[in-house]
Amino acid sequence: EVQLQASGGGSVQAGESLTLSCTVSGFTSEDLGIGWYRQRPGTAREGVSCLSTSDDSTYYADSVKGRFTISIDNAKKTVYLQMNNLKPEDSAVYYCAADLPCEVVPELPVHMVHIDTWGQGTQVTVSS
């Protein structure tokens, strides 16, 4: 059974940092897109970042470029989202997802992306 375990959310002040973690289990493919979406109240989920394990390519939404970094620890089968210089508009529930077409994650609305596997959400709250 494929499972994603997300953690690392919290409440911080603007300008501070948080790191989210997503541990993957049950996948047999070594070519996998793993990424993060976020959802603010009253809005659809939006793609934030994605990492392709086949070549370590990374993809970011324009709103987080230069502030967020996605990375992977293959030994731990864990993907991290390092979020620096957080802004109040980054406040959302963050979800990790797997088996993603990474190149479209930051570009297409979530309803246009076929996503089978979601982790549970983790809340990030940034106060001004």
The first five atom37 places (N, CA, C, CB, O) and aatype in JSON, in Angstrom:
{
  "aatype": [6, 19, 5, 10, 5, 0, 15, 7, 7, 7, 15, 19, 5, 0, 7, 6, 15, 10, 16, 10, 15, 4, 16, 19, 15, 7, 13, 16, 15, 6, 3, 10, 7, 9, 7, 17, 18, 1, 5, 1, 14, 7, 16, 0, 1, 6, 7, 19, 15, 4, 10, 15, 16, 15, 3, 3, 15, 16, 18, 18, 0, 3, 15, 19, 11, 7, 1, 13, 16, 9, 15, 9, 3, 2, 0, 11, 11, 16, 19, 18, 10, 5, 12, 2, 2, 10, 11, 14, 6, 3, 15, 0, 19, 18, 18, 4, 0, 0, 3, 10, 14, 4, 6, 19, 19, 14, 6, 10, 14, 19, 8, 12, 19, 8, 9, 3, 16, 17, 7, 5, 7, 16, 5, 19, 16, 19, 15, 15],
  "atom_mask": [
    [1, 1, 1, 1, 1],
    [1, 1, 1, 1, 1],
    [1, 1, 1, 1, 1],
    [1, 1, 1, 1, 1],
    [1, 1, 1, 1, 1],
    [1, 1, 1, 1, 1],
    [1, 1, 1, 1, 1],
    [1, 1, 1, 0, 1],
    [1, 1, 1, 0, 1],
    [1, 1, 1, 0, 1],
    [1, 1, 1, 1, 1],
    [1, 1, 1, 1, 1],
    [1, 1, 1, 1, 1],
    [1, 1, 1, 1, 1],
    [1, 1, 1, 0, 1],
    [1, 1, 1, 1, 1],
    [1, 1, 1, 1, 1],
    [1, 1, 1, 1, 1],
    [1, 1, 1, 1, 1],
    [1, 1, 1, 1, 1],
    [1, 1, 1, 1, 1],
    [1, 1, 1, 1, 1],
    [1, 1, 1, 1, 1],
    [1, 1, 1, 1, 1],
    [1, 1, 1, 1, 1],
    [1, 1, 1, 0, 1],
    [1, 1, 1, 1, 1],
    [1, 1, 1, 1, 1],
    [1, 1, 1, 1, 1],
    [1, 1, 1, 1, 1],
    [1, 1, 1, 1, 1],
    [1, 1, 1, 1, 1],
    [1, 1, 1, 0, 1],
    [1, 1, 1, 1, 1],
    [1, 1, 1, 0, 1],
    [1, 1, 1, 1, 1],
    [1, 1, 1, 1, 1],
    [1, 1, 1, 1, 1],
    [1, 1, 1, 1, 1],
    [1, 1, 1, 1, 1],
    [1, 1, 1, 1, 1],
    [1, 1, 1, 0, 1],
    [1, 1, 1, 1, 1],
    [1, 1, 1, 1, 1],
    [1, 1, 1, 1, 1],
    [1, 1, 1, 1, 1],
    [1, 1, 1, 0, 1],
    [1, 1, 1, 1, 1],
    [1, 1, 1, 1, 1],
    [1, 1, 1, 1, 1],
    [1, 1, 1, 1, 1],
    [1, 1, 1, 1, 1],
    [1, 1, 1, 1, 1],
    [1, 1, 1, 1, 1],
    [1, 1, 1, 1, 1],
    [1, 1, 1, 1, 1],
    [1, 1, 1, 1, 1],
    [1, 1, 1, 1, 1],
    [1, 1, 1, 1, 1],
    [1, 1, 1, 1, 1],
    [1, 1, 1, 1, 1],
    [1, 1, 1, 1, 1],
    [1, 1, 1, 1, 1],
    [1, 1, 1, 1, 1],
    [1, 1, 1, 1, 1],
    [1, 1, 1, 0, 1],
    [1, 1, 1, 1, 1],
    [1, 1, 1, 1, 1],
    [1, 1, 1, 1, 1],
    [1, 1, 1, 1, 1],
    [1, 1, 1, 1, 1],
    [1, 1, 1, 1, 1],
    [1, 1, 1, 1, 1],
    [1, 1, 1, 1, 1],
    [1, 1, 1, 1, 1],
    [1, 1, 1, 1, 1],
    [1, 1, 1, 1, 1],
    [1, 1, 1, 1, 1],
    [1, 1, 1, 1, 1],
    [1, 1, 1, 1, 1],
    [1, 1, 1, 1, 1],
    [1, 1, 1, 1, 1],
    [1, 1, 1, 1, 1],
    [1, 1, 1, 1, 1],
    [1, 1, 1, 1, 1],
    [1, 1, 1, 1, 1],
    [1, 1, 1, 1, 1],
    [1, 1, 1, 1, 1],
    [1, 1, 1, 1, 1],
    [1, 1, 1, 1, 1],
    [1, 1, 1, 1, 1],
    [1, 1, 1, 1, 1],
    [1, 1, 1, 1, 1],
    [1, 1, 1, 1, 1],
    [1, 1, 1, 1, 1],
    [1, 1, 1, 1, 1],
    [1, 1, 1, 1, 1],
    [1, 1, 1, 1, 1],
    [1, 1, 1, 1, 1],
    [1, 1, 1, 1, 1],
    [1, 1, 1, 1, 1],
    [1, 1, 1, 1, 1],
    [1, 1, 1, 1, 1],
    [1, 1, 1, 1, 1],
    [1, 1, 1, 1, 1],
    [1, 1, 1, 1, 1],
    [1, 1, 1, 1, 1],
    [1, 1, 1, 1, 1],
    [1, 1, 1, 1, 1],
    [1, 1, 1, 1, 1],
    [1, 1, 1, 1, 1],
    [1, 1, 1, 1, 1],
    [1, 1, 1, 1, 1],
    [1, 1, 1, 1, 1],
    [1, 1, 1, 1, 1],
    [1, 1, 1, 1, 1],
    [1, 1, 1, 1, 1],
    [1, 1, 1, 1, 1],
    [1, 1, 1, 0, 1],
    [1, 1, 1, 1, 1],
    [1, 1, 1, 0, 1],
    [1, 1, 1, 1, 1],
    [1, 1, 1, 1, 1],
    [1, 1, 1, 1, 1],
    [1, 1, 1, 1, 1],
    [1, 1, 1, 1, 1],
    [1, 1, 1, 1, 1],
    [1, 1, 1, 1, 1]
  ],
  "atom_positions": [
    [[0.84, -1.2, 0.0], [0.0, 0.0, 0.0], [0.87, 1.24, 0.0], [-0.95, 0.01, 1.22], [1.81, 1.36, 0.79]],
    [[0.55, 2.15, -0.89], [1.29, 3.4, -0.97], [0.84, 4.34, 0.14], [1.11, 4.06, -2.35], [-0.36, 4.54, 0.35]],
    [[1.8, 4.9, 0.83], [1.47, 5.85, 1.9], [2.43, 7.02, 1.9], [1.49, 5.15, 3.26], [3.62, 6.88, 1.59]],
    [[1.9, 8.18, 2.24], [2.7, 9.38, 2.41], [2.43, 9.92, 3.81], [2.38, 10.45, 1.32], [1.28, 10.06, 4.21]],
    [[3.48, 10.22, 4.52], [3.36, 10.75, 5.87], [4.0, 12.12, 5.9], [4.02, 9.8, 6.92], [5.21, 12.27, 5.78]],
    [[3.16, 13.13, 6.07], [3.65, 14.5, 6.07], [3.74, 15.04, 7.49], [2.74, 15.39, 5.22], [2.97, 14.66, 8.37]],
    [[4.69, 15.92, 7.7], [4.84, 16.55, 9.01], [5.62, 17.85, 8.86], [5.55, 15.59, 10.0], [6.17, 18.15, 7.8]],
    [[5.66, 18.62, 9.95], [6.53, 19.78, 9.97], [5.84, 21.13, 9.95], [0.0, 0.0, 0.0], [6.52, 22.15, 10.01]],
    [[4.53, 21.15, 9.88], [3.85, 22.44, 9.88], [3.94, 23.11, 11.23], [0.0, 0.0, 0.0], [4.43, 22.53, 12.2]],
    [[3.46, 24.33, 11.29], [3.49, 25.07, 12.54], [3.12, 26.52, 12.33], [0.0, 0.0, 0.0], [2.69, 26.92, 11.25]],
    [[3.3, 27.29, 13.4], [3.0, 28.72, 13.37], [4.29, 29.51, 13.55], [1.96, 29.1, 14.46], [5.04, 29.28, 14.5]],
    [[4.53, 30.43, 12.64], [5.74, 31.24, 12.69], [5.4, 32.69, 12.37], [6.82, 30.69, 11.71], [4.29, 33.01, 11.94]],
    [[6.37, 33.55, 12.59], [6.26, 34.95, 12.21], [6.78, 35.12, 10.78], [7.04, 35.86, 13.19], [7.58, 34.33, 10.29]],
    [[6.29, 36.17, 10.13], [6.78, 36.48, 8.79], [8.3, 36.62, 8.81], [6.13, 37.76, 8.25], [8.88, 37.22, 9.72]],
    [[8.93, 36.06, 7.8], [10.38, 36.11, 7.7], [11.07, 34.89, 8.27], [0.0, 0.0, 0.0], [12.25, 34.66, 8.01]],
    [[10.35, 34.11, 9.03], [10.94, 32.91, 9.62], [10.85, 31.73, 8.65], [10.24, 32.56, 10.95], [10.36, 31.85, 7.53]],
    [[11.34, 30.58, 9.12], [11.45, 29.4, 8.26], [10.76, 28.2, 8.88], [12.91, 29.07, 7.98], [10.59, 28.11, 10.09]],
    [[10.36, 27.28, 8.01], [9.83, 25.98, 8.42], [10.29, 24.96, 7.39], [8.27, 26.0, 8.54], [10.54, 25.29, 6.23]],
    [[10.39, 23.71, 7.84], [10.69, 22.62, 6.92], [9.61, 21.56, 7.04], [12.09, 22.01, 7.21], [9.33, 21.04, 8.13]],
    [[9.0, 21.25, 5.92], [8.01, 20.18, 5.86], [8.7, 18.9, 5.38], [6.83, 20.57, 4.91], [9.64, 18.93, 4.59]],
    [[8.2, 17.77, 5.88], [8.74, 16.47, 5.49], [7.62, 15.59, 4.96], [9.45, 15.78, 6.68], [6.48, 15.65, 5.43]],
    [[7.95, 14.77, 3.99], [6.99, 13.81, 3.45], [7.72, 12.48, 3.25], [6.36, 14.33, 2.1], [8.59, 12.37, 2.38]],
    [[7.37, 11.5, 4.04], [8.01, 10.18, 3.94], [7.15, 9.26, 3.09], [8.23, 9.57, 5.34], [5.95, 9.12, 3.31]],
    [[7.79, 8.65, 2.12], [7.1, 7.83, 1.13], [7.34, 6.35, 1.42], [7.56, 8.18, -0.3], [8.47, 5.94, 1.7]],
    [[6.28, 5.57, 1.36], [6.44, 4.12, 1.51], [5.5, 3.41, 0.55], [6.16, 3.68, 2.96], [4.44, 3.93, 0.19]],
    [[5.9, 2.23, 0.14], [5.02, 1.41, -0.68], [5.19, 1.58, -2.17], [0.0, 0.0, 0.0], [4.58, 0.84, -2.94]],
    [[5.99, 2.55, -2.61], [6.23, 2.71, -4.04], [7.35, 1.77, -4.48], [6.58, 4.17, -4.38], [8.35, 1.61, -3.78]],
    [[7.17, 1.18, -5.63], [8.21, 0.31, -6.16], [9.01, 0.98, -7.26], [7.6, -0.97, -6.68], [10.14, 0.58, -7.54]],
    [[8.43, 2.01, -7.88], [9.13, 2.7, -8.96], [10.19, 3.63, -8.4], [8.14, 3.47, -9.83], [9.98, 4.28, -7.38]],
    [[11.33, 3.68, -9.08], [12.38, 4.62, -8.68], [12.26, 5.93, -9.45], [13.76, 4.0, -8.89], [13.01, 6.87, -9.19]],
    [[11.34, 5.98, -10.37], [11.11, 7.19, -11.16], [9.79, 7.77, -10.68], [11.1, 6.9, -12.71], [8.71, 7.35, -11.1]],
    [[9.9, 8.73, -9.81], [8.7, 9.21, -9.12], [8.73, 10.72, -8.99], [8.57, 8.56, -7.74], [9.77, 11.3, -8.69]],
    [[7.6, 11.34, -9.22], [7.46, 12.76, -8.93], [6.8, 12.93, -7.59], [0.0, 0.0, 0.0], [5.69, 12.44, -7.37]],
    [[7.46, 13.62, -6.69], [6.9, 13.86, -5.35], [6.88, 15.36, -5.13], [7.74, 13.13, -4.23], [7.87, 16.05, -5.39]],
    [[5.76, 15.85, -4.66], [5.68, 17.29, -4.53], [4.7, 17.75, -3.47], [0.0, 0.0, 0.0], [4.14, 16.96, -2.71]],
    [[4.52, 19.04, -3.45], [3.68, 19.69, -2.45], [2.64, 20.59, -3.11], [4.53, 20.5, -1.48], [2.93, 21.34, -4.04]],
    [[1.44, 20.49, -2.61], [0.37, 21.42, -2.92], [0.0, 22.14, -1.63], [-0.86, 20.69, -3.54], [0.32, 21.68, -0.53]],
    [[-0.67, 23.26, -1.77], [-1.2, 23.94, -0.59], [-2.6, 24.44, -0.88], [-0.28, 25.1, -0.16], [-2.98, 24.68, -2.03]],
    [[-3.35, 24.6, 0.18], [-4.73, 25.04, 0.04], [-5.06, 26.07, 1.1], [-5.7, 23.85, 0.12], [-5.03, 25.79, 2.3]],
    [[-5.37, 27.25, 0.64], [-5.83, 28.32, 1.53], [-7.34, 28.19, 1.67], [-5.42, 29.74, 1.0], [-7.99, 27.63, 0.79]],
    [[-7.91, 28.7, 2.75], [-9.37, 28.61, 2.93], [-10.11, 29.21, 1.75], [-9.8, 29.3, 4.22], [-9.82, 30.33, 1.31]],
    [[-11.07, 28.47, 1.24], [-11.91, 28.98, 0.17], [-11.29, 28.94, -1.2], [0.0, 0.0, 0.0], [-11.88, 29.45, -2.16]],
    [[-10.12, 28.34, -1.32], [-9.46, 28.27, -2.63], [-9.13, 26.82, -2.97], [-8.18, 29.13, -2.65], [-9.14, 25.95, -2.11]],
    [[-8.84, 26.59, -4.23], [-8.43, 25.25, -4.66], [-6.97, 25.01, -4.28], [-8.63, 25.08, -6.18], [-6.2, 25.95, -4.06]],
    [[-6.61, 23.77, -4.22], [-5.21, 23.44, -3.98], [-4.37, 23.94, -5.15], [-5.02, 21.93, -3.78], [-4.78, 23.87, -6.31]],
    [[-3.18, 24.43, -4.81], [-2.29, 24.92, -5.85], [-0.94, 24.23, -5.72], [-2.13, 26.45, -5.78], [-0.47, 23.96, -4.61]],
    [[-0.33, 23.97, -6.84], [0.96, 23.32, -6.83], [2.04, 24.27, -6.34], [0.0, 0.0, 0.0], [2.11, 25.42, -6.78]],
    [[2.86, 23.8, -5.45], [3.93, 24.61, -4.88], [5.29, 24.2, -5.43], [3.92, 24.49, -3.36], [6.06, 25.04, -5.9]],
    [[5.56, 22.91, -5.37], [6.88, 22.44, -5.79], [6.83, 20.94, -6.05], [7.95, 22.76, -4.72], [5.97, 20.23, -5.53]],
    [[7.76, 20.49, -6.87], [7.82, 19.06, -7.19], [9.25, 18.66, -7.48], [6.9, 18.73, -8.4], [10.04, 19.45, -8.01]],
    [[9.59, 17.42, -7.14], [10.93, 16.87, -7.41], [10.76, 15.54, -8.13], [11.75, 16.7, -6.08], [10.01, 14.66, -7.71]],
    [[11.5, 15.42, -9.23], [11.48, 14.18, -9.99], [12.67, 13.32, -9.56], [11.52, 14.46, -11.52], [13.82, 13.74, -9.7]],
    [[12.39, 12.14, -9.04], [13.48, 11.32, -8.51], [14.34, 10.71, -9.62], [12.91, 10.22, -7.65], [15.43, 10.22, -9.35]],
    [[13.85, 10.75, -10.86], [14.64, 10.16, -11.94], [15.9, 10.95, -12.22], [13.82, 10.07, -13.2], [16.94, 10.37, -12.55]],
    [[15.82, 12.27, -12.08], [17.0, 13.11, -12.37], [17.16, 14.26, -11.39], [16.9, 13.66, -13.77], [17.97, 15.16, -11.61]],
    [[16.38, 14.23, -10.33], [16.43, 15.29, -9.3], [16.04, 16.66, -9.83], [17.82, 15.36, -8.69], [16.41, 17.67, -9.24]],
    [[15.31, 16.7, -10.93], [14.8, 18.0, -11.4], [13.8, 18.54, -10.4], [14.15, 17.86, -12.81], [13.04, 17.79, -9.79]],
    [[13.82, 19.85, -10.24], [12.9, 20.49, -9.31], [12.09, 21.57, -10.02], [13.66, 21.09, -8.11], [12.54, 22.18, -10.99]],
    [[10.9, 21.78, -9.51], [9.97, 22.71, -10.11], [9.31, 23.51, -9.0], [8.91, 21.97, -10.99], [8.99, 22.97, -7.93]],
    [[9.11, 24.8, -9.26], [8.54, 25.67, -8.23], [7.49, 26.6, -8.83], [9.64, 26.49, -7.55], [7.6, 27.03, -9.97]],
    [[6.48, 26.91, -8.03], [5.57, 27.98, -8.39], [6.31, 29.31, -8.31], [4.32, 27.99, -7.47], [7.22, 29.47, -7.49]],
    [[5.93, 30.24, -9.15], [6.61, 31.55, -9.15], [6.55, 32.21, -7.78], [5.99, 32.47, -10.2], [7.48, 32.91, -7.38]],
    [[5.46, 32.0, -7.07], [5.27, 32.68, -5.78], [6.25, 32.22, -4.71], [3.85, 32.45, -5.29], [6.41, 32.89, -3.69]],
    [[6.91, 31.09, -4.92], [7.83, 30.58, -3.9], [9.26, 30.46, -4.39], [7.35, 29.23, -3.41], [10.15, 30.12, -3.61]],
    [[9.5, 30.73, -5.66], [10.86, 30.64, -6.19], [11.8, 31.54, -5.41], [10.89, 31.0, -7.68], [11.49, 32.7, -5.12]],
    [[12.96, 30.99, -5.09], [13.94, 31.75, -4.34], [13.74, 31.7, -2.84], [0.0, 0.0, 0.0], [14.63, 32.11, -2.08]],
    [[12.6, 31.2, -2.39], [12.34, 31.11, -0.95], [12.18, 29.66, -0.49], [11.09, 31.91, -0.6], [12.56, 29.32, 0.63]],
    [[11.62, 28.82, -1.33], [11.39, 27.42, -0.97], [12.38, 26.54, -1.73], [9.92, 27.0, -1.29], [12.76, 26.83, -2.86]],
    [[12.79, 25.45, -1.07], [13.69, 24.49, -1.7], [13.17, 23.08, -1.4], [15.15, 24.67, -1.19], [12.94, 22.72, -0.25]],
    [[13.01, 22.3, -2.46], [12.59, 20.92, -2.3], [13.8, 20.02, -2.47], [11.47, 20.54, -3.32], [14.65, 20.26, -3.34]],
    [[13.88, 18.99, -1.65], [15.03, 18.09, -1.71], [14.59, 16.71, -1.25], [16.2, 18.61, -0.84], [13.49, 16.53, -0.72]],
    [[15.46, 15.73, -1.45], [15.12, 14.36, -1.09], [16.28, 13.69, -0.38], [14.72, 13.56, -2.33], [17.45, 13.89, -0.73]],
    [[15.95, 12.91, 0.61], [16.92, 12.01, 1.25], [16.51, 10.6, 0.84], [16.95, 12.19, 2.85], [15.56, 10.03, 1.38]],
    [[17.22, 10.05, -0.12], [16.82, 8.76, -0.67], [16.88, 7.64, 0.37], [17.7, 8.41, -1.84], [16.05, 6.73, 0.36]],
    [[17.85, 7.72, 1.24], [17.98, 6.68, 2.26], [16.77, 6.66, 3.18], [19.26, 6.88, 3.08], [16.31, 5.6, 3.6]],
    [[16.26, 7.84, 3.48], [15.11, 7.94, 4.37], [13.79, 7.95, 3.61], [15.22, 9.2, 5.22], [12.71, 7.94, 4.2]],
    [[13.88, 7.97, 2.26], [12.69, 8.04, 1.41], [11.8, 9.2, 1.86], [11.9, 6.71, 1.46], [10.58, 9.07, 1.99]],
    [[12.45, 10.32, 2.08], [11.74, 11.49, 2.58], [12.05, 12.69, 1.71], [12.11, 11.77, 4.05], [13.21, 12.94, 1.36]],
    [[11.02, 13.41, 1.37], [11.15, 14.65, 0.62], [10.91, 15.81, 1.57], [10.16, 14.7, -0.59], [9.99, 15.79, 2.38]],
    [[11.75, 16.82, 1.46], [11.66, 17.97, 2.33], [11.29, 19.22, 1.53], [12.99, 18.19, 3.08], [11.66, 19.36, 0.36]],
    [[10.56, 20.1, 2.17], [10.3, 21.43, 1.59], [10.78, 22.45, 2.61], [8.76, 21.63, 1.25], [10.12, 22.72, 3.61]],
    [[11.94, 23.01, 2.33], [12.5, 24.05, 3.18], [11.87, 25.37, 2.76], [14.07, 24.11, 3.09], [12.0, 25.79, 1.61]],
    [[11.2, 26.02, 3.68], [10.49, 27.26, 3.39], [11.13, 28.39, 4.18], [8.97, 27.14, 3.73], [11.06, 28.42, 5.41]],
    [[11.76, 29.3, 3.47], [12.43, 30.44, 4.1], [11.67, 31.72, 3.8], [13.88, 30.55, 3.61], [10.87, 31.79, 2.87]],
    [[11.94, 32.72, 4.61], [11.33, 34.04, 4.41], [9.82, 33.91, 4.2], [11.97, 34.76, 3.21], [9.27, 34.45, 3.24]],
    [[9.19, 33.21, 5.1], [7.77, 32.95, 4.96], [6.96, 34.24, 5.03], [7.3, 31.98, 6.02], [7.31, 35.17, 5.75]],
    [[5.87, 34.27, 4.29], [4.98, 35.42, 4.23], [3.58, 35.0, 4.7], [4.93, 36.02, 2.79], [3.24, 33.82, 4.64]],
    [[2.79, 35.94, 5.14], [1.43, 35.57, 5.57], [0.65, 34.85, 4.48], [0.67, 36.81, 5.99], [-0.17, 33.98, 4.77]],
    [[0.9, 35.2, 3.23], [0.17, 34.55, 2.14], [0.62, 33.1, 1.9], [0.34, 35.34, 0.87], [0.01, 32.4, 1.09]],
    [[1.66, 32.66, 2.59], [2.05, 31.26, 2.53], [1.23, 30.41, 3.49], [3.54, 31.12, 2.85], [1.32, 29.18, 3.47]],
    [[0.44, 31.05, 4.32], [-0.4, 30.31, 5.27], [-1.39, 29.44, 4.5], [-1.15, 31.28, 6.21], [-2.13, 29.92, 3.64]],
    [[-1.4, 28.17, 4.83], [-2.25, 27.22, 4.11], [-2.07, 25.85, 4.74], [-1.91, 27.18, 2.59], [-1.2, 25.64, 5.59]],
    [[-2.91, 24.92, 4.32], [-2.67, 23.51, 4.61], [-1.84, 22.95, 3.46], [-4.02, 22.7, 4.8], [-2.22, 23.06, 2.3]],
    [[-0.73, 22.38, 3.8], [0.18, 21.84, 2.79], [0.0, 20.32, 2.71], [1.66, 22.21, 3.12], [-0.06, 19.62, 3.72]],
    [[-0.07, 19.83, 1.48], [-0.26, 18.4, 1.23], [0.88, 17.9, 0.34], [-1.64, 18.13, 0.56], [1.22, 18.53, -0.66]],
    [[1.45, 16.77, 0.7], [2.38, 16.16, -0.23], [1.61, 15.16, -1.09], [3.56, 15.47, 0.52], [0.58, 14.64, -0.69]],
    [[2.13, 14.92, -2.25], [1.5, 14.02, -3.2], [2.59, 13.31, -3.98], [0.54, 14.77, -4.15], [3.71, 13.82, -4.11]],
    [[2.27, 12.14, -4.5], [3.27, 11.37, -5.2], [2.74, 10.88, -6.53], [3.72, 10.2, -4.35], [1.55, 10.93, -6.83]],
    [[3.69, 10.4, -7.32], [3.39, 9.93, -8.68], [2.86, 11.08, -9.52], [2.37, 8.78, -8.65], [1.85, 10.96, -10.22]],
    [[3.57, 12.19, -9.43], [3.15, 13.42, -10.08], [3.91, 13.66, -11.39], [3.35, 14.6, -9.15], [5.07, 13.28, -11.51]],
    [[3.24, 14.3, -12.36], [3.97, 14.83, -13.53], [4.57, 16.17, -13.13], [3.02, 14.98, -14.79], [3.93, 17.21, -13.28]],
    [[5.78, 16.15, -12.63], [6.34, 17.32, -11.95], [6.29, 18.61, -12.77], [7.76, 17.05, -11.58], [6.03, 19.68, -12.24]],
    [[6.54, 18.49, -14.05], [6.67, 19.72, -14.84], [5.38, 20.52, -14.87], [7.09, 19.39, -16.25], [5.41, 21.72, -15.15]],
    [[4.24, 19.9, -14.6], [2.98, 20.63, -14.65], [2.45, 21.0, -13.27], [1.95, 19.82, -15.38], [1.47, 21.73, -13.17]],
    [[3.08, 20.51, -12.23], [2.56, 20.78, -10.88], [2.43, 22.27, -10.59], [3.46, 20.15, -9.84], [1.39, 22.69, -10.09]],
    [[3.45, 23.09, -10.9], [3.29, 24.53, -10.61], [2.46, 25.27, -11.66], [4.65, 25.18, -10.5], [2.14, 26.44, -11.48]],
    [[2.11, 24.59, -12.72], [1.51, 25.29, -13.86], [0.01, 25.07, -14.0], [2.18, 24.86, -15.11], [-0.72, 25.99, -14.36]],
    [[-0.44, 23.86, -13.73], [-1.83, 23.52, -14.01], [-2.68, 23.52, -12.74], [-1.91, 22.17, -14.67], [-2.19, 23.2, -11.66]],
    [[-3.95, 23.89, -12.87], [-4.86, 23.74, -11.73], [-4.92, 22.29, -11.28], [-6.28, 24.25, -12.08], [-4.78, 21.37, -12.1]],
    [[-5.13, 22.08, -10.01], [-5.06, 20.73, -9.47], [-6.07, 19.8, -10.13], [-5.29, 20.75, -7.98], [-5.81, 18.61, -10.26]],
    [[-7.22, 20.33, -10.55], [-8.23, 19.46, -11.14], [-7.8, 18.95, -12.51], [-9.55, 20.19, -11.25], [-8.42, 18.03, -13.05]],
    [[-6.76, 19.53, -13.07], [-6.27, 19.09, -14.37], [-5.1, 18.12, -14.24], [-5.86, 20.28, -15.21], [-4.55, 17.66, -15.24]],
    [[-4.71, 17.82, -13.02], [-3.58, 16.91, -12.78], [-4.12, 15.64, -12.14], [-2.49, 17.58, -11.87], [-4.83, 15.69, -11.13]],
    [[-3.78, 14.51, -12.72], [-4.23, 13.24, -12.18], [-3.35, 12.87, -10.99], [-4.2, 12.13, -13.26], [-2.17, 12.57, -11.16]],
    [[-3.92, 12.89, -9.8], [-3.16, 12.59, -8.59], [-3.89, 11.52, -7.81], [-2.96, 13.87, -7.72], [-5.02, 11.71, -7.36]],
    [[-3.23, 10.38, -7.65], [-3.84, 9.26, -6.93], [-3.5, 9.23, -5.44], [-3.41, 7.97, -7.56], [-4.27, 8.73, -4.62]],
    [[-2.34, 9.78, -5.12], [-1.84, 9.56, -3.77], [-1.55, 10.89, -3.08], [-0.57, 8.7, -3.8], [-0.71, 11.68, -3.53]],
    [[-2.25, 11.12, -1.99], [-2.07, 12.31, -1.19], [-1.65, 11.91, 0.22], [-3.36, 13.16, -1.16], [-2.07, 10.88, 0.74]],
    [[-0.8, 12.75, 0.82], [-0.55, 12.61, 2.24], [-1.57, 13.43, 3.0], [0.0, 0.0, 0.0], [-2.37, 14.15, 2.4]],
    [[-1.55, 13.32, 4.32], [-2.46, 14.15, 5.1], [-1.92, 15.58, 5.1], [-2.62, 13.61, 6.56], [-0.73, 15.79, 4.89]],
    [[-2.75, 16.53, 5.32], [-2.32, 17.92, 5.3], [-1.61, 18.32, 6.58], [0.0, 0.0, 0.0], [-1.83, 17.74, 7.65]],
    [[-0.77, 19.32, 6.45], [-0.11, 19.9, 7.62], [-0.26, 21.41, 7.54], [1.4, 19.47, 7.7], [0.02, 22.01, 6.5]],
    [[-0.7, 22.01, 8.62], [-1.03, 23.44, 8.63], [0.23, 24.28, 8.81], [-2.03, 23.75, 9.74], [1.06, 24.02, 9.68]],
    [[0.33, 25.29, 7.98], [1.37, 26.31, 8.12], [0.67, 27.65, 8.31], [2.33, 26.34, 6.86], [-0.15, 28.05, 7.49]],
    [[1.0, 28.32, 9.38], [0.41, 29.63, 9.67], [1.53, 30.64, 9.86], [-0.5, 29.57, 10.93], [2.42, 30.46, 10.69]],
    [[1.46, 31.71, 9.07], [2.49, 32.75, 9.12], [1.83, 34.05, 9.54], [3.22, 32.91, 7.75], [0.92, 34.54, 8.87]],
    [[2.27, 34.59, 10.63], [1.7, 35.83, 11.16], [2.57, 37.02, 10.77], [1.56, 35.75, 12.68], [3.8, 36.93, 10.7]],
    [[1.91, 38.12, 10.51], [2.65, 39.33, 10.12], [3.14, 40.09, 11.34], [1.77, 40.25, 9.26], [3.78, 41.13, 11.2]]
  ]
}
